[in-house]
Amino acid sequence: MLLSRSECILKSIIAVVGIVGALHLHGAAAQDPVDRALGTAERAQRDAAASQKRINQLDDQTRALLERYRAATWQAQQLTVFAEQLEAIAERQEEEKASLRRQIDAMQRTEVELMPLMLRMLDTFEALIERDLPFLETERQERLTQVTQLMSDPEASLAQKYRRLLEAYQIEIDYGQGLDAERGQVGERTIDILRVGRLALYGLTLDGREAFRWDREAGEWQPADSGLRRTIRQGLRMARDTAPIALMKLPVEAPVDVGAIESLEGALPTLDDNAEGTP
């Protein structure tokens, strides 16, 4: 009886131990799927984070490539515009070169055509001074010498020669206008000389007692009518701006034909016109 009771207790203990063991085994078995699920979730999160990182990196690369593309496109547009400008400049330069070649050819033709005419003008200029009234002789002769030397100067351009010759002609033309007064000599006597344009020369001694006129045909001073002394004195005052301009009555000879000056000047075309002219 006592043994049966002990057996019962032992069986009970064994049963309890079995139940506890079973419960422990059941808990361990139930814990494995949860752990696996948690591990899977963690791995998924890590994979997602890595994927997002790669996406971000690819997005940055895409943006950088887009910026480089835009910069390259803008630069290509600028280079296209620059190339068009260079092409237009090159075309204009070619046109200018062609124009310069035409001008050079025209200048060469002009020099061939004008030099003989300018030399004839120089000869006429020299003859005019020799035949003209004897006034400002030193100044006019120096001007003639300068122009003559310039014409034979190989370093001087055609334009320089042309301009200087016309300047000399213009000065001679201006001598034909208005009155002028200067000092001169008749023999040993000093006189005031009145020039009336290119028409006549009159002289008056400094004391006003003797009057003279230049005889163009004889090429010398001749005594003038004493009645001209007052008029000559008045003309001298007007020439020196000490008296108002007024009419004077003085005898004059037929002047030297100076129309050659105006005709030759008008016959010369301007260098600019010739430079653009056609053959």
CSV table of N, CA and C in Angstrom, one decimal, residues 80-214:
chain,number,residue,atom,x,y,z
A,80,THR,N,28.5,78.3,-82.5
A,80,THR,CA,27.8,78.5,-83.8
A,80,THR,C,27.6,79.9,-84.1
A,81,VAL,N,27.2,80.7,-83.1
A,81,VAL,CA,27.0,82.2,-83.4
A,81,VAL,C,28.4,82.8,-83.7
A,82,PHE,N,29.4,82.4,-82.9
A,82,PHE,CA,30.8,83.0,-83.2
A,82,PHE,C,31.3,82.6,-84.6
A,83,ALA,N,31.0,81.4,-85.0
A,83,ALA,CA,31.5,81.0,-86.3
A,83,ALA,C,30.7,81.8,-87.4
A,84,GLU,N,29.4,82.0,-87.2
A,84,GLU,CA,28.7,82.9,-88.1
A,84,GLU,C,29.3,84.3,-88.2
A,85,GLN,N,29.6,84.8,-87.0
A,85,GLN,CA,30.2,86.2,-87.0
A,85,GLN,C,31.5,86.2,-87.7
A,86,LEU,N,32.4,85.2,-87.5
A,86,LEU,CA,33.7,85.1,-88.2
A,86,LEU,C,33.5,85.0,-89.7
A,87,GLU,N,32.5,84.2,-90.1
A,87,GLU,CA,32.2,84.1,-91.5
A,87,GLU,C,31.8,85.4,-92.1
A,88,ALA,N,31.0,86.2,-91.4
A,88,ALA,CA,30.5,87.5,-91.9
A,88,ALA,C,31.7,88.4,-92.0
A,89,ILE,N,32.6,88.4,-90.9
A,89,ILE,CA,33.8,89.3,-90.9
A,89,ILE,C,34.7,88.9,-92.1
A,90,ALA,N,34.9,87.6,-92.3
A,90,ALA,CA,35.7,87.2,-93.4
A,90,ALA,C,35.2,87.7,-94.7
A,91,GLU,N,33.9,87.6,-94.9
A,91,GLU,CA,33.3,88.1,-96.1
A,91,GLU,C,33.5,89.6,-96.3
A,92,ARG,N,33.3,90.4,-95.2
A,92,ARG,CA,33.6,91.8,-95.3
A,92,ARG,C,35.0,92.1,-95.6
A,93,GLN,N,35.9,91.3,-95.0
A,93,GLN,CA,37.3,91.6,-95.3
A,93,GLN,C,37.7,91.3,-96.7
A,94,GLU,N,37.1,90.2,-97.3
A,94,GLU,CA,37.3,89.9,-98.7
A,94,GLU,C,36.8,91.0,-99.6
A,95,GLU,N,35.6,91.6,-99.2
A,95,GLU,CA,35.1,92.7,-100.0
A,95,GLU,C,36.0,93.9,-99.9
A,96,GLU,N,36.5,94.2,-98.6
A,96,GLU,CA,37.4,95.3,-98.5
A,96,GLU,C,38.7,95.1,-99.2
A,97,LYS,N,39.2,93.9,-99.2
A,97,LYS,CA,40.5,93.6,-100.0
A,97,LYS,C,40.2,93.8,-101.5
A,98,ALA,N,39.1,93.4,-102.0
A,98,ALA,CA,38.8,93.6,-103.4
A,98,ALA,C,38.6,95.1,-103.7
A,99,SER,N,38.0,95.8,-102.8
A,99,SER,CA,37.9,97.3,-103.0
A,99,SER,C,39.2,98.0,-103.0
A,100,LEU,N,40.1,97.6,-102.0
A,100,LEU,CA,41.5,98.1,-102.0
A,100,LEU,C,42.3,97.8,-103.3
A,101,ARG,N,42.1,96.6,-103.8
A,101,ARG,CA,42.8,96.3,-105.0
A,101,ARG,C,42.3,97.2,-106.2
A,102,ARG,N,41.0,97.4,-106.2
A,102,ARG,CA,40.4,98.3,-107.2
A,102,ARG,C,41.0,99.7,-107.1
A,103,GLN,N,41.0,100.2,-105.8
A,103,GLN,CA,41.6,101.5,-105.6
A,103,GLN,C,43.0,101.6,-106.0
A,104,ILE,N,43.8,100.6,-105.6
A,104,ILE,CA,45.2,100.6,-106.0
A,104,ILE,C,45.4,100.7,-107.5
A,105,ASP,N,44.6,99.8,-108.2
A,105,ASP,CA,44.7,99.8,-109.7
A,105,ASP,C,44.3,101.2,-110.2
A,106,ALA,N,43.2,101.8,-109.6
A,106,ALA,CA,42.8,103.1,-110.1
A,106,ALA,C,43.8,104.2,-109.8
A,107,MET,N,44.5,104.1,-108.6
A,107,MET,CA,45.5,105.0,-108.3
A,107,MET,C,46.7,104.9,-109.2
A,108,GLN,N,47.0,103.7,-109.6
A,108,GLN,CA,48.1,103.6,-110.6
A,108,GLN,C,47.8,104.2,-111.9
A,109,ARG,N,46.5,103.9,-112.3
A,109,ARG,CA,46.1,104.5,-113.6
A,109,ARG,C,46.0,106.1,-113.5
A,110,THR,N,45.6,106.5,-112.3
A,110,THR,CA,45.5,108.0,-112.1
A,110,THR,C,46.9,108.6,-112.1
A,111,GLU,N,47.9,107.9,-111.5
A,111,GLU,CA,49.2,108.5,-111.6
A,111,GLU,C,49.8,108.6,-113.0
A,112,VAL,N,49.5,107.6,-113.8
A,112,VAL,CA,50.0,107.6,-115.2
A,112,VAL,C,49.3,108.7,-115.9
A,113,GLU,N,48.0,109.0,-115.6
A,113,GLU,CA,47.3,110.0,-116.4
A,113,GLU,C,47.5,111.4,-115.8
A,114,LEU,N,47.7,111.5,-114.5
A,114,LEU,CA,47.8,112.8,-113.9
A,114,LEU,C,49.2,113.4,-113.9
A,115,MET,N,50.2,112.6,-113.8
A,115,MET,CA,51.6,113.2,-113.8
A,115,MET,C,51.9,114.1,-114.9
A,116,PRO,N,51.7,113.6,-116.2
A,116,PRO,CA,52.0,114.6,-117.3
A,116,PRO,C,51.2,115.9,-117.2
A,117,LEU,N,49.9,115.8,-116.8
A,117,LEU,CA,49.1,117.0,-116.7
A,117,LEU,C,49.7,117.9,-115.6
A,118,MET,N,50.1,117.3,-114.5
A,118,MET,CA,50.6,118.1,-113.4
A,118,MET,C,51.9,118.8,-113.7
A,119,LEU,N,52.7,118.1,-114.5
A,119,LEU,CA,54.0,118.7,-115.0
A,119,LEU,C,53.7,119.9,-115.9
A,120,ARG,N,52.7,119.7,-116.8
A,120,ARG,CA,52.3,120.9,-117.6
A,120,ARG,C,51.8,122.0,-116.8
A,121,MET,N,51.1,121.7,-115.7
A,121,MET,CA,50.6,122.8,-114.9
A,121,MET,C,51.8,123.5,-114.2
A,122,LEU,N,52.8,122.7,-113.8
A,122,LEU,CA,53.9,123.3,-113.2
A,122,LEU,C,54.7,124.2,-114.1
A,123,ASP,N,54.8,123.8,-115.4
A,123,ASP,CA,55.4,124.7,-116.4
A,123,ASP,C,54.6,126.0,-116.6
A,124,THR,N,53.3,125.8,-116.6
A,124,THR,CA,52.4,127.0,-116.7
A,124,THR,C,52.5,127.9,-115.5
A,125,PHE,N,52.6,127.3,-114.4
A,125,PHE,CA,52.8,128.1,-113.1
A,125,PHE,C,54.1,128.9,-113.1
A,126,GLU,N,55.1,128.3,-113.6
A,126,GLU,CA,56.4,129.0,-113.7
A,126,GLU,C,56.4,130.1,-114.7
A,127,ALA,N,55.8,129.9,-115.8
A,127,ALA,CA,55.7,130.9,-116.8
A,127,ALA,C,54.8,132.1,-116.4
A,128,LEU,N,53.8,131.7,-115.6
A,128,LEU,CA,52.9,132.8,-115.1
A,128,LEU,C,53.6,133.7,-114.2
A,129,ILE,N,54.4,133.1,-113.3
A,129,ILE,CA,55.2,134.0,-112.3
A,129,ILE,C,56.2,134.9,-113.1
A,130,GLU,N,56.8,134.3,-114.1
A,130,GLU,CA,57.8,135.1,-114.8
A,130,GLU,C,57.1,136.2,-115.6
A,131,ARG,N,55.9,136.0,-116.1
A,131,ARG,CA,55.3,137.1,-116.9
A,131,ARG,C,54.4,138.0,-116.1
A,132,ASP,N,54.2,137.6,-114.8
A,132,ASP,CA,53.2,138.4,-114.0
A,132,ASP,C,53.9,139.7,-113.5
A,133,LEU,N,53.0,140.4,-112.8
A,133,LEU,CA,53.5,141.6,-112.1
A,133,LEU,C,54.6,141.3,-111.1
A,134,PRO,N,55.6,142.1,-110.9
A,134,PRO,CA,56.7,141.8,-109.9
A,134,PRO,C,56.3,142.1,-108.5
A,135,PHE,N,55.5,141.3,-107.9
A,135,PHE,CA,55.2,141.5,-106.5
A,135,PHE,C,55.5,140.2,-105.7
A,136,LEU,N,55.8,140.3,-104.4
A,136,LEU,CA,56.2,139.2,-103.6
A,136,LEU,C,57.1,138.2,-104.3
A,137,GLU,N,58.1,138.7,-105.0
A,137,GLU,CA,58.9,137.8,-105.9
A,137,GLU,C,59.6,136.8,-105.1
A,138,THR,N,60.2,137.1,-104.0
A,138,THR,CA,61.0,136.1,-103.2
A,138,THR,C,60.1,135.0,-102.7
A,139,GLU,N,58.9,135.4,-102.2
A,139,GLU,CA,58.0,134.4,-101.6
A,139,GLU,C,57.4,133.5,-102.7
A,140,ARG,N,57.1,134.0,-103.9
A,140,ARG,CA,56.5,133.2,-104.9
A,140,ARG,C,57.6,132.3,-105.6
A,141,GLN,N,58.8,132.8,-105.7
A,141,GLN,CA,59.8,132.0,-106.3
A,141,GLN,C,60.2,130.8,-105.4
A,142,GLU,N,60.2,131.1,-104.1
A,142,GLU,CA,60.4,130.0,-103.1
A,142,GLU,C,59.3,128.9,-103.2
A,143,ARG,N,58.1,129.4,-103.3
A,143,ARG,CA,57.0,128.4,-103.4
A,143,ARG,C,57.1,127.6,-104.7
A,144,LEU,N,57.5,128.2,-105.8
A,144,LEU,CA,57.7,127.5,-107.1
A,144,LEU,C,58.8,126.5,-106.9
A,145,THR,N,59.9,126.8,-106.3
A,145,THR,CA,61.0,125.9,-106.1
A,145,THR,C,60.6,124.7,-105.2
A,146,GLN,N,59.8,125.0,-104.2
A,146,GLN,CA,59.4,123.9,-103.3
A,146,GLN,C,58.5,122.9,-104.1
A,147,VAL,N,57.6,123.4,-104.9
A,147,VAL,CA,56.7,122.6,-105.6
A,147,VAL,C,57.5,121.8,-106.7
A,148,THR,N,58.4,122.4,-107.3
A,148,THR,CA,59.2,121.7,-108.3
A,148,THR,C,60.0,120.6,-107.7
A,149,GLN,N,60.6,120.8,-106.6
A,149,GLN,CA,61.4,119.8,-105.9
A,149,GLN,C,60.5,118.6,-105.4
A,150,LEU,N,59.3,119.0,-105.0
A,150,LEU,CA,58.3,117.9,-104.6
A,150,LEU,C,57.9,117.0,-105.7
A,151,MET,N,57.7,117.6,-106.9
A,151,MET,CA,57.3,116.8,-108.1
A,151,MET,C,58.4,115.8,-108.4
A,152,SER,N,59.6,116.0,-108.2
A,152,SER,CA,60.7,115.1,-108.5
A,152,SER,C,61.1,114.2,-107.3
A,153,ASP,N,60.4,114.3,-106.2
A,153,ASP,CA,60.7,113.5,-105.0
A,153,ASP,C,60.0,112.1,-105.1
A,154,PRO,N,60.8,111.0,-105.2
A,154,PRO,CA,60.2,109.7,-105.4
A,154,PRO,C,59.5,109.3,-104.1
A,155,GLU,N,59.8,109.9,-102.9
A,155,GLU,CA,59.2,109.5,-101.7
A,155,GLU,C,57.8,110.1,-101.5
A,156,ALA,N,57.6,111.2,-102.2
A,156,ALA,CA,56.3,111.9,-102.1
A,156,ALA,C,55.2,111.1,-102.9
A,157,SER,N,54.0,111.1,-102.3
A,157,SER,CA,52.9,110.4,-102.9
A,157,SER,C,52.3,111.3,-104.0
A,158,LEU,N,51.5,110.7,-104.9
A,158,LEU,CA,50.8,111.5,-105.9
A,158,LEU,C,49.8,112.5,-105.2
A,159,ALA,N,49.2,112.0,-104.1
A,159,ALA,CA,48.3,112.9,-103.4
A,159,ALA,C,49.0,114.1,-102.8
A,160,GLN,N,50.2,113.9,-102.3
A,160,GLN,CA,51.0,115.1,-101.7
A,160,GLN,C,51.3,116.1,-102.8
A,161,LYS,N,51.8,115.5,-104.0
A,161,LYS,CA,52.2,116.4,-105.1
A,161,LYS,C,51.0,117.2,-105.6
A,162,TYR,N,49.9,116.5,-105.8
A,162,TYR,CA,48.6,117.1,-106.3
A,162,TYR,C,48.2,118.2,-105.3
A,163,ARG,N,48.1,117.9,-104.0
A,163,ARG,CA,47.6,118.8,-103.1
A,163,ARG,C,48.5,120.1,-103.0
A,164,ARG,N,49.8,119.9,-103.0
A,164,ARG,CA,50.7,121.0,-102.9
A,164,ARG,C,50.6,121.9,-104.2
A,165,LEU,N,50.5,121.3,-105.3
A,165,LEU,CA,50.4,122.1,-106.6
A,165,LEU,C,49.1,122.9,-106.6
A,166,LEU,N,48.0,122.3,-106.1
A,166,LEU,CA,46.7,123.0,-106.1
A,166,LEU,C,46.8,124.1,-105.1
A,167,GLU,N,47.5,123.9,-104.0
A,167,GLU,CA,47.6,125.0,-103.0
A,167,GLU,C,48.4,126.2,-103.6
A,168,ALA,N,49.4,125.9,-104.3
A,168,ALA,CA,50.2,127.0,-104.9
A,168,ALA,C,49.3,127.7,-105.9
A,169,TYR,N,48.5,127.0,-106.7
A,169,TYR,CA,47.6,127.6,-107.7
A,169,TYR,C,46.6,128.5,-107.0
A,170,GLN,N,46.1,127.9,-105.8
A,170,GLN,CA,45.0,128.7,-105.1
A,170,GLN,C,45.6,130.0,-104.6
A,171,ILE,N,46.8,129.9,-104.1
A,171,ILE,CA,47.4,131.2,-103.6
A,171,ILE,C,47.6,132.2,-104.7
A,172,GLU,N,48.0,131.7,-105.9
A,172,GLU,CA,48.1,132.7,-107.0
A,172,GLU,C,46.7,133.2,-107.4
A,173,ILE,N,45.7,132.4,-107.3
A,173,ILE,CA,44.4,132.9,-107.7
A,173,ILE,C,43.9,134.0,-106.7
A,174,ASP,N,44.2,133.7,-105.4
A,174,ASP,CA,43.9,134.7,-104.3
A,174,ASP,C,44.6,136.0,-104.5
A,175,TYR,N,45.8,136.0,-105.1
A,175,TYR,CA,46.5,137.3,-105.4
A,175,TYR,C,45.6,138.2,-106.3
A,176,GLY,N,44.8,137.6,-107.1
A,176,GLY,CA,44.0,138.4,-108.0
A,176,GLY,C,42.8,139.1,-107.4
A,177,GLN,N,42.7,139.0,-106.1
A,177,GLN,CA,41.5,139.6,-105.4
A,177,GLN,C,42.0,140.6,-104.4
A,178,GLY,N,41.4,141.8,-104.4
A,178,GLY,CA,41.6,142.8,-103.4
A,178,GLY,C,42.9,143.6,-103.6
A,179,LEU,N,43.3,144.4,-102.6
A,179,LEU,CA,44.4,145.3,-102.6
A,179,LEU,C,45.5,144.8,-101.7
A,180,ASP,N,46.7,145.2,-102.0
A,180,ASP,CA,47.8,144.8,-101.1
A,180,ASP,C,48.9,145.9,-101.2
A,181,ALA,N,49.6,146.1,-100.1
A,181,ALA,CA,50.6,147.1,-100.0
A,181,ALA,C,51.9,146.5,-99.5
A,182,GLU,N,53.0,146.9,-100.1
A,182,GLU,CA,54.4,146.5,-99.7
A,182,GLU,C,55.4,147.5,-100.0
A,183,ARG,N,56.6,147.4,-99.5
A,183,ARG,CA,57.7,148.3,-99.8
A,183,ARG,C,58.5,147.7,-100.9
A,184,GLY,N,59.0,148.6,-101.7
A,184,GLY,CA,59.9,148.2,-102.8
A,184,GLY,C,60.9,149.3,-103.2
A,185,GLN,N,61.6,149.1,-104.3
A,185,GLN,CA,62.7,150.0,-104.7
A,185,GLN,C,62.4,150.4,-106.2
A,186,VAL,N,62.6,151.6,-106.5
A,186,VAL,CA,62.7,152.1,-107.8
A,186,VAL,C,64.0,152.8,-107.9
A,187,GLY,N,65.0,152.1,-108.5
A,187,GLY,CA,66.3,152.6,-108.5
A,187,GLY,C,66.9,152.6,-107.1
A,188,GLU,N,67.2,153.8,-106.6
A,188,GLU,CA,67.7,153.9,-105.2
A,188,GLU,C,66.7,154.5,-104.3
A,189,ARG,N,65.5,154.7,-104.8
A,189,ARG,CA,64.4,155.2,-104.0
A,189,ARG,C,63.5,154.1,-103.4
A,190,THR,N,63.2,154.3,-102.2
A,190,THR,CA,62.2,153.4,-101.5
A,190,THR,C,60.8,153.9,-101.8
A,191,ILE,N,59.9,153.0,-102.2
A,191,ILE,CA,58.5,153.4,-102.5
A,191,ILE,C,57.5,152.5,-101.8
A,192,ASP,N,56.3,153.0,-101.6
A,192,ASP,CA,55.2,152.1,-101.2
A,192,ASP,C,54.5,151.7,-102.4
A,193,ILE,N,54.3,150.4,-102.5
A,193,ILE,CA,53.8,149.8,-103.8
A,193,ILE,C,52.3,149.4,-103.5
A,194,LEU,N,51.4,149.8,-104.3
A,194,LEU,CA,50.0,149.4,-104.2
A,194,LEU,C,49.7,148.4,-105.3
A,195,ARG,N,49.3,147.2,-105.0
A,195,ARG,CA,48.9,146.2,-106.0
A,195,ARG,C,47.4,146.1,-106.0
A,196,VAL,N,46.9,146.2,-107.2
A,196,VAL,CA,45.4,146.1,-107.4
A,196,VAL,C,45.2,144.8,-108.1
A,197,GLY,N,44.9,143.8,-107.2
A,197,GLY,CA,44.7,142.4,-107.7
A,197,GLY,C,45.9,142.0,-108.5
A,198,ARG,N,45.6,141.5,-109.7
A,198,ARG,CA,46.7,141.1,-110.6
A,198,ARG,C,46.7,142.1,-111.8
A,199,LEU,N,46.0,143.2,-111.7
A,199,LEU,CA,45.8,144.2,-112.8
A,199,LEU,C,46.9,145.2,-112.9
A,200,ALA,N,47.4,145.7,-111.8
A,200,ALA,CA,48.3,146.8,-111.9
A,200,ALA,C,49.1,147.0,-110.6
A,201,LEU,N,50.3,147.6,-110.8
A,201,LEU,CA,51.1,148.1,-109.7
A,201,LEU,C,51.3,149.6,-109.8
A,202,TYR,N,51.2,150.2,-108.6
A,202,TYR,CA,51.5,151.6,-108.5
A,202,TYR,C,52.4,151.9,-107.4
A,203,GLY,N,53.2,152.9,-107.5
A,203,GLY,CA,54.2,153.3,-106.5
A,203,GLY,C,54.1,154.7,-106.1
A,204,LEU,N,54.4,155.0,-104.9
A,204,LEU,CA,54.4,156.3,-104.3
A,204,LEU,C,55.6,156.5,-103.4
A,205,THR,N,56.4,157.5,-103.6
A,205,THR,CA,57.6,157.7,-102.8
A,205,THR,C,57.1,158.0,-101.3
A,206,LEU,N,58.0,157.8,-100.4
A,206,LEU,CA,57.6,157.9,-99.0
A,206,LEU,C,57.2,159.3,-98.6
A,207,ASP,N,57.7,160.3,-99.4
A,207,ASP,CA,57.3,161.7,-99.1
A,207,ASP,C,56.1,162.1,-99.9
A,208,GLY,N,55.6,161.1,-100.7
A,208,GLY,CA,54.3,161.4,-101.4
A,208,GLY,C,54.4,162.3,-102.6
A,209,ARG,N,55.6,162.6,-103.1
A,209,ARG,CA,55.8,163.6,-104.1
A,209,ARG,C,55.9,163.0,-105.5
A,210,GLU,N,56.2,161.7,-105.6
A,210,GLU,CA,56.4,161.1,-106.9
A,210,GLU,C,55.5,159.9,-107.0
A,211,ALA,N,54.9,159.6,-108.1
A,211,ALA,CA,54.1,158.5,-108.4
A,211,ALA,C,54.7,157.7,-109.5
A,212,PHE,N,54.5,156.3,-109.5
A,212,PHE,CA,55.0,155.5,-110.5
A,212,PHE,C,53.9,154.4,-110.8
A,213,ARG,N,54.1,153.8,-112.0
A,213,ARG,CA,53.2,152.7,-112.4
A,213,ARG,C,54.1,151.7,-113.1
A,214,TRP,N,53.7,150.4,-112.9
A,214,TRP,CA,54.5,149.3,-113.6
A,214,TRP,C,54.1,149.2,-115.0
